[in-house]
Each structure stands twice: as C-alpha cells, then as structure tokens.
Tab-separated table of C-alpha atoms in Angstrom:
chain	number	residue	atom	x	y	z
O	1	UNK	CA	-17.829	-18.216	-6.255
O	2	UNK	CA	-19.613	-14.884	-5.732
O	3	UNK	CA	-18.469	-11.582	-7.237
O	4	UNK	CA	-17.529	-10.459	-3.708
O	5	UNK	CA	-15.284	-13.529	-3.306
O	6	UNK	CA	-13.678	-12.892	-6.696
O	7	UNK	CA	-13.001	-9.261	-5.819
O	8	UNK	CA	-11.387	-10.304	-2.546
O	9	UNK	CA	-9.054	-12.734	-4.298
O	10	UNK	CA	-8.075	-10.271	-7.036
O	11	UNK	CA	-7.515	-7.457	-4.539
O	12	UNK	CA	-5.402	-9.707	-2.296
O	13	UNK	CA	-3.242	-10.697	-5.273
O	14	UNK	CA	-2.774	-7.091	-6.362
O	15	UNK	CA	-1.988	-5.911	-2.835
O	16	UNK	CA	0.433	-8.788	-2.338
O	17	UNK	CA	2.360	-7.695	-5.421
O	18	UNK	CA	2.443	-4.100	-4.199
O	19	UNK	CA	1.097	-2.997	-7.590
O	20	UNK	CA	-0.523	0.438	-7.459
O	21	UNK	CA	-1.144	0.370	-11.203
O	22	UNK	CA	-2.875	-2.985	-10.813
O	23	UNK	CA	-4.989	-1.596	-8.000
O	24	UNK	CA	-6.159	1.233	-10.233
O	25	UNK	CA	-6.986	-1.258	-13.005
O	26	UNK	CA	-8.965	-3.297	-10.479
O	27	UNK	CA	-11.009	-0.207	-9.657
O	28	UNK	CA	-11.887	0.187	-13.322
O	29	UNK	CA	-12.814	-3.506	-13.634
O	30	UNK	CA	-15.091	-3.279	-10.604
O	31	UNK	CA	-16.798	-0.179	-12.004
O	32	UNK	CA	-17.391	-2.005	-15.293
O	33	UNK	CA	-18.759	-5.035	-13.451
O	34	UNK	CA	-21.168	-2.841	-11.541
O	35	UNK	CA	-22.378	-1.143	-14.733
O	36	UNK	CA	-23.166	-4.541	-16.246
O	37	UNK	CA	-24.602	-5.888	-13.012
O	38	UNK	CA	-27.090	-3.033	-12.818
O	39	UNK	CA	-28.201	-3.694	-16.396
O	40	UNK	CA	-28.670	-7.401	-15.665
O	41	UNK	CA	-30.661	-6.667	-12.544
O	42	UNK	CA	-32.841	-4.217	-14.469
O	43	UNK	CA	-33.541	-6.916	-17.043
O	44	UNK	CA	-34.434	-9.411	-14.338
O	45	UNK	CA	-36.629	-6.885	-12.622
O	46	UNK	CA	-38.573	-6.145	-15.819
O	47	UNK	CA	-39.000	-9.863	-16.514
O	48	UNK	CA	-39.888	-11.056	-13.031
O	49	UNK	CA	-41.299	-7.882	-11.476
O	50	UNK	CA	-38.996	-8.496	-8.515
O	51	UNK	CA	-38.869	-5.832	-5.849
O	52	UNK	CA	-35.607	-4.049	-5.050
O	53	UNK	CA	-35.806	-5.615	-1.581
O	54	UNK	CA	-35.735	-9.106	-3.164
O	55	UNK	CA	-32.880	-8.171	-5.479
O	56	UNK	CA	-30.938	-6.577	-2.649
O	57	UNK	CA	-31.389	-9.674	-0.518
O	58	UNK	CA	-30.170	-11.912	-3.337
O	59	UNK	CA	-27.173	-9.764	-4.244
O	60	UNK	CA	-26.235	-8.436	-0.836
O	61	UNK	CA	-26.582	-4.837	-2.064
O	62	UNK	CA	-28.982	-2.409	-3.714
O	63	UNK	CA	-28.356	-0.685	-7.015
O	64	UNK	CA	-27.973	2.661	-5.246
O	65	UNK	CA	-25.451	1.267	-2.778
O	66	UNK	CA	-23.440	-0.878	-5.180
O	67	UNK	CA	-20.858	1.689	-6.303
O	68	UNK	CA	-20.209	2.858	-2.765
O	69	UNK	CA	-19.880	-0.686	-1.470
O	70	UNK	CA	-17.365	-1.635	-4.156
O	71	UNK	CA	-15.397	1.559	-3.488
O	72	UNK	CA	-15.313	0.764	0.239
O	73	UNK	CA	-14.194	-2.809	-0.459
O	74	UNK	CA	-11.413	-1.622	-2.729
O	75	UNK	CA	-10.157	0.962	-0.243
O	76	UNK	CA	-10.360	-1.438	2.699
O	77	UNK	CA	-8.131	-3.892	0.830
O	78	UNK	CA	-5.728	-1.306	-0.569
O	79	UNK	CA	-3.344	-0.975	2.375
O	80	UNK	CA	-1.037	-3.831	1.399
O	81	UNK	CA	0.060	-1.779	-1.611
O	82	UNK	CA	1.461	0.834	0.796
O	83	UNK	CA	2.387	-1.306	3.820
O	84	UNK	CA	5.889	0.181	4.090
O	85	UNK	CA	4.590	3.743	3.977
O	86	UNK	CA	1.949	2.797	6.561
O	87	UNK	CA	4.598	1.453	8.939
O	88	UNK	CA	6.897	4.436	8.498
O	89	UNK	CA	4.348	7.249	8.377
O	90	UNK	CA	1.493	6.352	10.700
O	91	UNK	CA	1.834	7.399	14.332
O	92	UNK	CA	1.817	5.042	17.286
O	93	UNK	CA	-0.368	5.638	20.325
O	94	UNK	CA	0.176	7.421	23.630
O	95	UNK	CA	1.238	5.235	26.553
O	96	UNK	CA	-1.687	6.560	28.618
O	97	UNK	CA	-4.104	4.817	26.251
O	98	UNK	CA	-3.311	1.338	27.570
O	99	UNK	CA	-4.690	1.969	31.053
O	100	UNK	CA	-8.013	3.042	29.552
O	101	UNK	CA	-8.352	0.627	26.641
O	102	UNK	CA	-7.261	-2.455	28.602
O	103	UNK	CA	-8.608	-3.119	32.117
O	104	UNK	CA	-5.908	-3.774	34.716
O	105	UNK	CA	-7.019	-7.365	35.322
O	106	UNK	CA	-6.845	-8.305	31.608
O	107	UNK	CA	-4.122	-10.707	30.489
O	108	UNK	CA	-4.883	-11.878	26.929
O	109	UNK	CA	-5.664	-9.268	24.284
O	110	UNK	CA	-6.738	-9.548	20.647
O	111	UNK	CA	-5.545	-6.693	18.405
O	112	UNK	CA	-8.085	-6.997	15.584
O	113	UNK	CA	-7.207	-5.448	12.225
O	114	UNK	CA	-3.726	-4.916	13.643
O	115	UNK	CA	-2.163	-3.466	10.489
O	116	UNK	CA	1.591	-3.087	10.835
O	117	UNK	CA	1.474	-3.345	14.630
O	118	UNK	CA	1.342	0.289	15.728
O	119	UNK	CA	-0.827	-0.576	18.739
O	120	UNK	CA	0.377	-4.178	19.007
O	121	UNK	CA	3.834	-3.044	20.064
O	122	UNK	CA	2.413	-0.930	22.901
O	123	UNK	CA	0.306	-3.851	24.134
O	124	UNK	CA	3.254	-6.266	24.094
O	125	UNK	CA	5.483	-3.729	25.862
O	126	UNK	CA	2.827	-3.516	28.602
O	127	UNK	CA	3.409	-7.208	29.351
O	128	UNK	CA	0.183	-8.484	27.798
O	129	UNK	CA	-0.291	-11.767	25.926
O	130	UNK	CA	-1.228	-10.431	22.479
O	131	UNK	CA	-2.763	-12.104	19.433
O	132	UNK	CA	-2.700	-9.832	16.373
O	133	UNK	CA	-5.154	-10.659	13.576
O	134	UNK	CA	-4.757	-8.934	10.196
O	135	UNK	CA	-6.281	-9.915	6.820
O	136	UNK	CA	-3.647	-8.382	4.522
O	137	UNK	CA	-0.503	-10.425	3.866
O	138	UNK	CA	1.800	-7.463	3.250
O	139	UNK	CA	0.634	-5.784	6.453
O	140	UNK	CA	1.102	-9.031	8.409
O	141	UNK	CA	4.682	-9.265	7.108
O	142	UNK	CA	5.447	-5.789	8.460
O	143	UNK	CA	3.648	-6.622	11.719
O	144	UNK	CA	5.542	-9.860	12.370
O	145	UNK	CA	8.874	-8.131	11.756
O	146	UNK	CA	8.009	-5.146	13.964
O	147	UNK	CA	6.493	-7.063	16.906
O	148	UNK	CA	7.964	-10.584	16.978
O	149	UNK	CA	6.573	-11.286	20.472
O	150	UNK	CA	2.975	-11.069	19.259
O	151	UNK	CA	1.160	-14.123	17.876
O	152	UNK	CA	0.329	-12.943	14.342
O	153	UNK	CA	-2.524	-14.659	12.508
O	154	UNK	CA	-4.401	-14.254	9.246
O	155	UNK	CA	-8.069	-13.504	9.728
O	156	UNK	CA	-10.700	-10.799	9.772
O	157	UNK	CA	-13.238	-9.244	12.115
O	158	UNK	CA	-15.940	-11.297	10.445
O	159	UNK	CA	-13.979	-14.566	10.813
O	160	UNK	CA	-11.727	-14.445	13.855
O	161	UNK	CA	-9.388	-17.473	14.080
O	162	UNK	CA	-9.754	-17.918	17.856
O	163	UNK	CA	-11.916	-20.168	20.062
O	164	UNK	CA	-14.907	-18.981	22.072
O	165	UNK	CA	-14.200	-16.947	25.198
O	166	UNK	CA	-10.442	-16.971	24.633
O	167	UNK	CA	-9.505	-13.299	25.171
O	168	UNK	CA	-10.173	-10.719	27.878
O	169	UNK	CA	-10.058	-7.680	25.596
O	170	UNK	CA	-10.452	-6.925	21.897
O	171	UNK	CA	-8.847	-3.687	20.698
O	172	UNK	CA	-9.529	-2.240	17.253
O	173	UNK	CA	-7.289	0.652	16.171
O	174	UNK	CA	-8.055	2.614	12.987
O	175	UNK	CA	-10.128	-0.274	11.612
O	176	UNK	CA	-13.682	-0.413	13.012
O	177	UNK	CA	-15.079	1.618	10.105
O	178	UNK	CA	-13.861	-1.057	7.651
O	179	UNK	CA	-15.695	-3.936	9.360
O	180	UNK	CA	-19.008	-5.477	8.354
O	181	UNK	CA	-20.390	-4.744	11.787
O	182	UNK	CA	-23.384	-7.038	11.422
O	183	UNK	CA	-20.972	-9.971	11.213
O	184	UNK	CA	-18.138	-8.530	13.311
O	185	UNK	CA	-20.087	-7.715	16.484
O	186	UNK	CA	-21.245	-11.307	17.179
O	187	UNK	CA	-17.774	-12.642	16.254
O	188	UNK	CA	-16.087	-10.281	18.705
O	189	UNK	CA	-18.624	-11.200	21.390
O	190	UNK	CA	-17.933	-14.880	20.697
O	191	UNK	CA	-14.171	-14.699	21.316
O	192	UNK	CA	-14.474	-12.480	24.408
O	193	UNK	CA	-14.641	-13.991	27.883
O	194	UNK	CA	-17.782	-13.120	29.899
O	195	UNK	CA	-17.616	-9.475	30.930
O	196	UNK	CA	-14.862	-8.824	28.378
O	197	UNK	CA	-14.015	-5.419	26.923
O	198	UNK	CA	-14.064	-4.068	23.378
O	199	UNK	CA	-12.052	-0.874	22.810
O	200	UNK	CA	-12.309	1.086	19.558
O	201	UNK	CA	-9.476	3.543	18.932
O	202	UNK	CA	-8.659	6.258	16.408
O	203	UNK	CA	-5.856	8.766	16.012
O	204	UNK	CA	-7.300	11.995	14.595
O	205	UNK	CA	-5.095	14.837	13.382
O	206	UNK	CA	-5.758	17.972	15.439
O	207	UNK	CA	-6.732	20.505	12.786
O	208	UNK	CA	-7.058	23.328	15.300
O	209	UNK	CA	-3.389	23.809	14.379
O	210	UNK	CA	-3.513	25.928	11.161
O	211	UNK	CA	-0.825	24.056	9.206
O	212	UNK	CA	-2.484	20.725	10.027
O	213	UNK	CA	-5.785	22.104	8.698
O	214	UNK	CA	-4.014	23.121	5.467
O	215	UNK	CA	-2.548	19.647	5.181
O	216	UNK	CA	-5.987	18.094	5.702
O	217	UNK	CA	-7.511	20.308	3.018
O	218	UNK	CA	-4.855	19.137	0.545
O	219	UNK	CA	-5.340	15.478	1.450
O	220	UNK	CA	-9.111	15.644	1.002
O	221	UNK	CA	-9.350	17.758	-2.132
O	222	UNK	CA	-10.020	14.704	-4.350
O	223	UNK	CA	-11.730	12.388	-1.863
O	224	UNK	CA	-12.863	12.722	1.719
O	225	UNK	CA	-13.308	9.909	4.208
O	226	UNK	CA	-15.788	10.589	6.990
O	227	UNK	CA	-15.347	8.359	10.030
O	228	UNK	CA	-17.499	8.246	13.144
O	229	UNK	CA	-14.848	8.149	15.874
O	230	UNK	CA	-17.482	8.026	18.621
O	231	UNK	CA	-19.475	5.000	17.465
O	232	UNK	CA	-22.439	3.308	19.106
O	233	UNK	CA	-21.809	-0.426	19.485
O	234	UNK	CA	-24.972	-2.577	19.456
O	235	UNK	CA	-25.973	-5.388	21.825
O	236	UNK	CA	-24.695	-7.563	23.368
O	237	UNK	CA	-22.372	-4.716	24.389
O	238	UNK	CA	-23.290	-2.158	27.025
O	239	UNK	CA	-23.122	1.623	27.288
O	240	UNK	CA	-19.960	3.296	25.955
O	241	UNK	CA	-17.249	4.948	28.011
O	242	UNK	CA	-15.256	7.520	26.047
O	243	UNK	CA	-11.777	8.976	26.400
O	244	UNK	CA	-9.733	11.573	24.516
O	245	UNK	CA	-5.978	12.044	24.814
O	246	UNK	CA	-4.187	15.001	23.205
O	247	UNK	CA	-0.572	14.408	22.316
O	248	UNK	CA	2.106	15.071	19.702
O	249	UNK	CA	3.788	12.615	17.363
O	250	UNK	CA	7.410	13.455	16.546
O	251	UNK	CA	7.866	12.943	12.809
O	252	UNK	CA	9.732	14.295	9.789
O	253	UNK	CA	8.988	15.619	6.325
O	254	UNK	CA	9.425	12.099	4.938
O	255	UNK	CA	7.222	10.692	7.694
O	256	UNK	CA	4.359	13.052	6.837
O	257	UNK	CA	4.630	12.173	3.152
O	258	UNK	CA	4.457	8.476	4.086
O	259	UNK	CA	1.444	9.150	6.321
O	260	UNK	CA	-0.362	10.828	3.415
O	261	UNK	CA	0.672	8.091	0.965
O	262	UNK	CA	-0.713	5.405	3.311
O	263	UNK	CA	-4.291	6.750	3.353
O	264	UNK	CA	-6.712	4.503	1.473
O	265	UNK	CA	-8.224	7.377	-0.473
O	266	UNK	CA	-4.711	8.369	-1.623
O	267	UNK	CA	-3.544	4.825	-2.426
O	268	UNK	CA	-6.507	4.348	-4.760
O	269	UNK	CA	-6.158	7.672	-6.613
O	270	UNK	CA	-5.151	7.499	-10.283
O	271	UNK	CA	-1.370	7.726	-10.406
O	272	UNK	CA	-1.150	11.276	-11.873
O	273	UNK	CA	-3.443	12.630	-9.132
O	274	UNK	CA	-1.540	10.753	-6.435
O	275	UNK	CA	1.819	12.076	-7.660
O	276	UNK	CA	0.485	15.639	-7.847
O	277	UNK	CA	-1.004	15.428	-4.356
O	278	UNK	CA	2.245	14.203	-2.798
O	279	UNK	CA	4.164	16.963	-4.612
O	280	UNK	CA	1.762	19.583	-3.248
O	281	UNK	CA	2.112	18.193	0.281
O	282	UNK	CA	5.894	18.367	-0.114
O	283	UNK	CA	5.587	21.995	-1.219
O	284	UNK	CA	3.508	22.822	1.870
O	285	UNK	CA	6.100	21.199	4.137
O	286	UNK	CA	8.938	23.079	2.411
O	287	UNK	CA	7.342	26.523	2.371
O	288	UNK	CA	5.016	26.888	5.374
O	289	UNK	CA	6.523	29.247	7.963
O	290	UNK	CA	5.852	26.766	10.800
O	291	UNK	CA	7.519	23.871	8.968
O	292	UNK	CA	10.199	24.995	6.506
O	293	UNK	CA	13.681	23.734	7.338
O	294	UNK	CA	12.650	21.622	10.324
O	295	UNK	CA	14.308	18.238	10.739
O	296	UNK	CA	11.634	17.157	13.230
O	297	UNK	CA	7.959	18.109	13.090
O	298	UNK	CA	5.475	17.720	15.963
O	299	UNK	CA	2.168	16.483	14.534
O	300	UNK	CA	-0.685	17.093	17.016
O	301	UNK	CA	-3.201	14.281	17.451
O	302	UNK	CA	-6.305	13.510	19.454
O	303	UNK	CA	-6.605	9.806	20.275
O	304	UNK	CA	-10.227	8.794	20.829
O	305	UNK	CA	-11.215	5.580	22.564
O	306	UNK	CA	-14.687	4.104	22.954
O	307	UNK	CA	-14.793	1.251	25.489
O	308	UNK	CA	-17.764	-1.107	25.923
O	309	UNK	CA	-18.246	-4.254	27.987
O	310	UNK	CA	-19.897	-7.513	27.092
C-alpha cells in the first residue's frame, strides 16, 4: 500500500466519523510524514546520486510540491466532516443553467463529484436520467436523501463506475479543481458517447457587492483558495464555450454561517481559528448596515459554465 492509499483510507475514516479534531490530527500526521519522507529521499539521493526527476517519478511528487499536494489531498477529502453544513449552506444553481450545460437532445447525464446533490436535483427536475457519482460517504448519504430519483454511486473522476460511452453529458459542479486531470480527462472521455458534452460549473460570490467583499476578506484571512473558473480542457475535447449567469441566492444568517463552515479551507483550520472565524462572520452579519436584523439575505452569485465537446 502506498502512502497516498493510506492517506485516502485514514481521511475517509475520519470524514465518515465527522471528526473535525481527527481531521486536524491527520493534517499534523501528514506534515510529519512529509518531513521524514524528505529526509529519506535526501539520504537516497546522496547515496545513489538520483536526479529529482527520478525521485519524483518514483514517488509521484517532488520535494517542493509535496507539502502542497498533501494539503490539497486533505482539503479535497475534508467535506464529509461538514456534509450537513454543505447541504444547508451552499447555494443551488439557476434554472437557466440547464439549457446551457446540457444540450437539448441529451437524455443520460453523469453528475461527477456530485456532493450533496445541489446540481443533481436540478438535473432530475429537468426530466433527465441522472447518475450521481461522489467519493465521500457522508456526502453520498446527504445526496441520496435529497435526490432519491438519482442513481447514486461511489466513485471518483479518476475511476468512474460506468461503462464506455454510457452517458450523453458529464457535468462537474464545484469539483473540477479537485480532480487529477491527467487521469480524469481520459476517464470522462471514456464514459461519454461520441460527440458528448462536458460542462464545468462554479458558483462564485459576486464581491462587487461591498458586504460580500467584506465577507470574502474574513473567509480568506487565514487561507485563500484560488480556482480557475475558466479552465482550458485538453484533448480529446474541443474549444470551450463559456457562459455567465448573474443571480441571487435567498439565504439566512444561519445559511451563510453554514456556507462558510463548509469551505475546505475552513474545515481544515485548527479549531480555535475556525471558531474565531465563524464568530467574526456572525458579528459581520449582525452589525453590517445592509444585513443587520434581516431574516432573509440575498447573496449575489455569478455562475460560470465552461462547455466542451468530445
């Protein structure tokens, strides 16, 4: 068993238990492993005069990229620890998205990295035959309860549990940046029918609204996640078509706190920092002149979709 495999199993166990404290301990264990791994590699390099290219090929990472890769792995697998907050706090998607993300002639759709089913529900309500694939058990539990008409399956973008050419469209909402794209792109191409469509979707908070910008500054004061929401998808996919939809998500104070709590970079904060951040967000919601005393809050979003064809 490789260290990557071990980390996946430990992280799945921790996420399944919903243990934030355990998740933080896992982060410390991984950091310690990486410290030792670097020392071992240095010893091997001195003894064998191996190049960093050889070591990187053998280990699947370079010394410089190791810490970042482990951090990304931890955050990608952290969502199960906050599956309830994710379901309650994350927005859905505008109805107008379906006509752009899914061609009219499509019938069978794969929602890949489906999470708690925020997009899955919209696809099912549009009358489509939907398979929802999600690697995290806690997220799948929320998904199956929220969208019982979807066929929910365990799996990942790198190992899709479907036969060749079995779907007309693959949609990926809020998840493309977590995939190993070198493995995911050929897997997605494999399960798509000839001429099939891949649609990559993100909801982005519209920080042209001043209070939303203040919220974003609070959320990112300890860690910032930079996501390319206009990605270039390699062959065998063609040129991208892009769409933006501006809309508002009706939420509440509690809903915004859940949205913040469900972000990977917040889930994996040390508990004192996480508690302080959520308290500061609550203070903003209670005191800002545009928000104080409101039972319902309109959160502005821009939904971005990149569509490519096989």
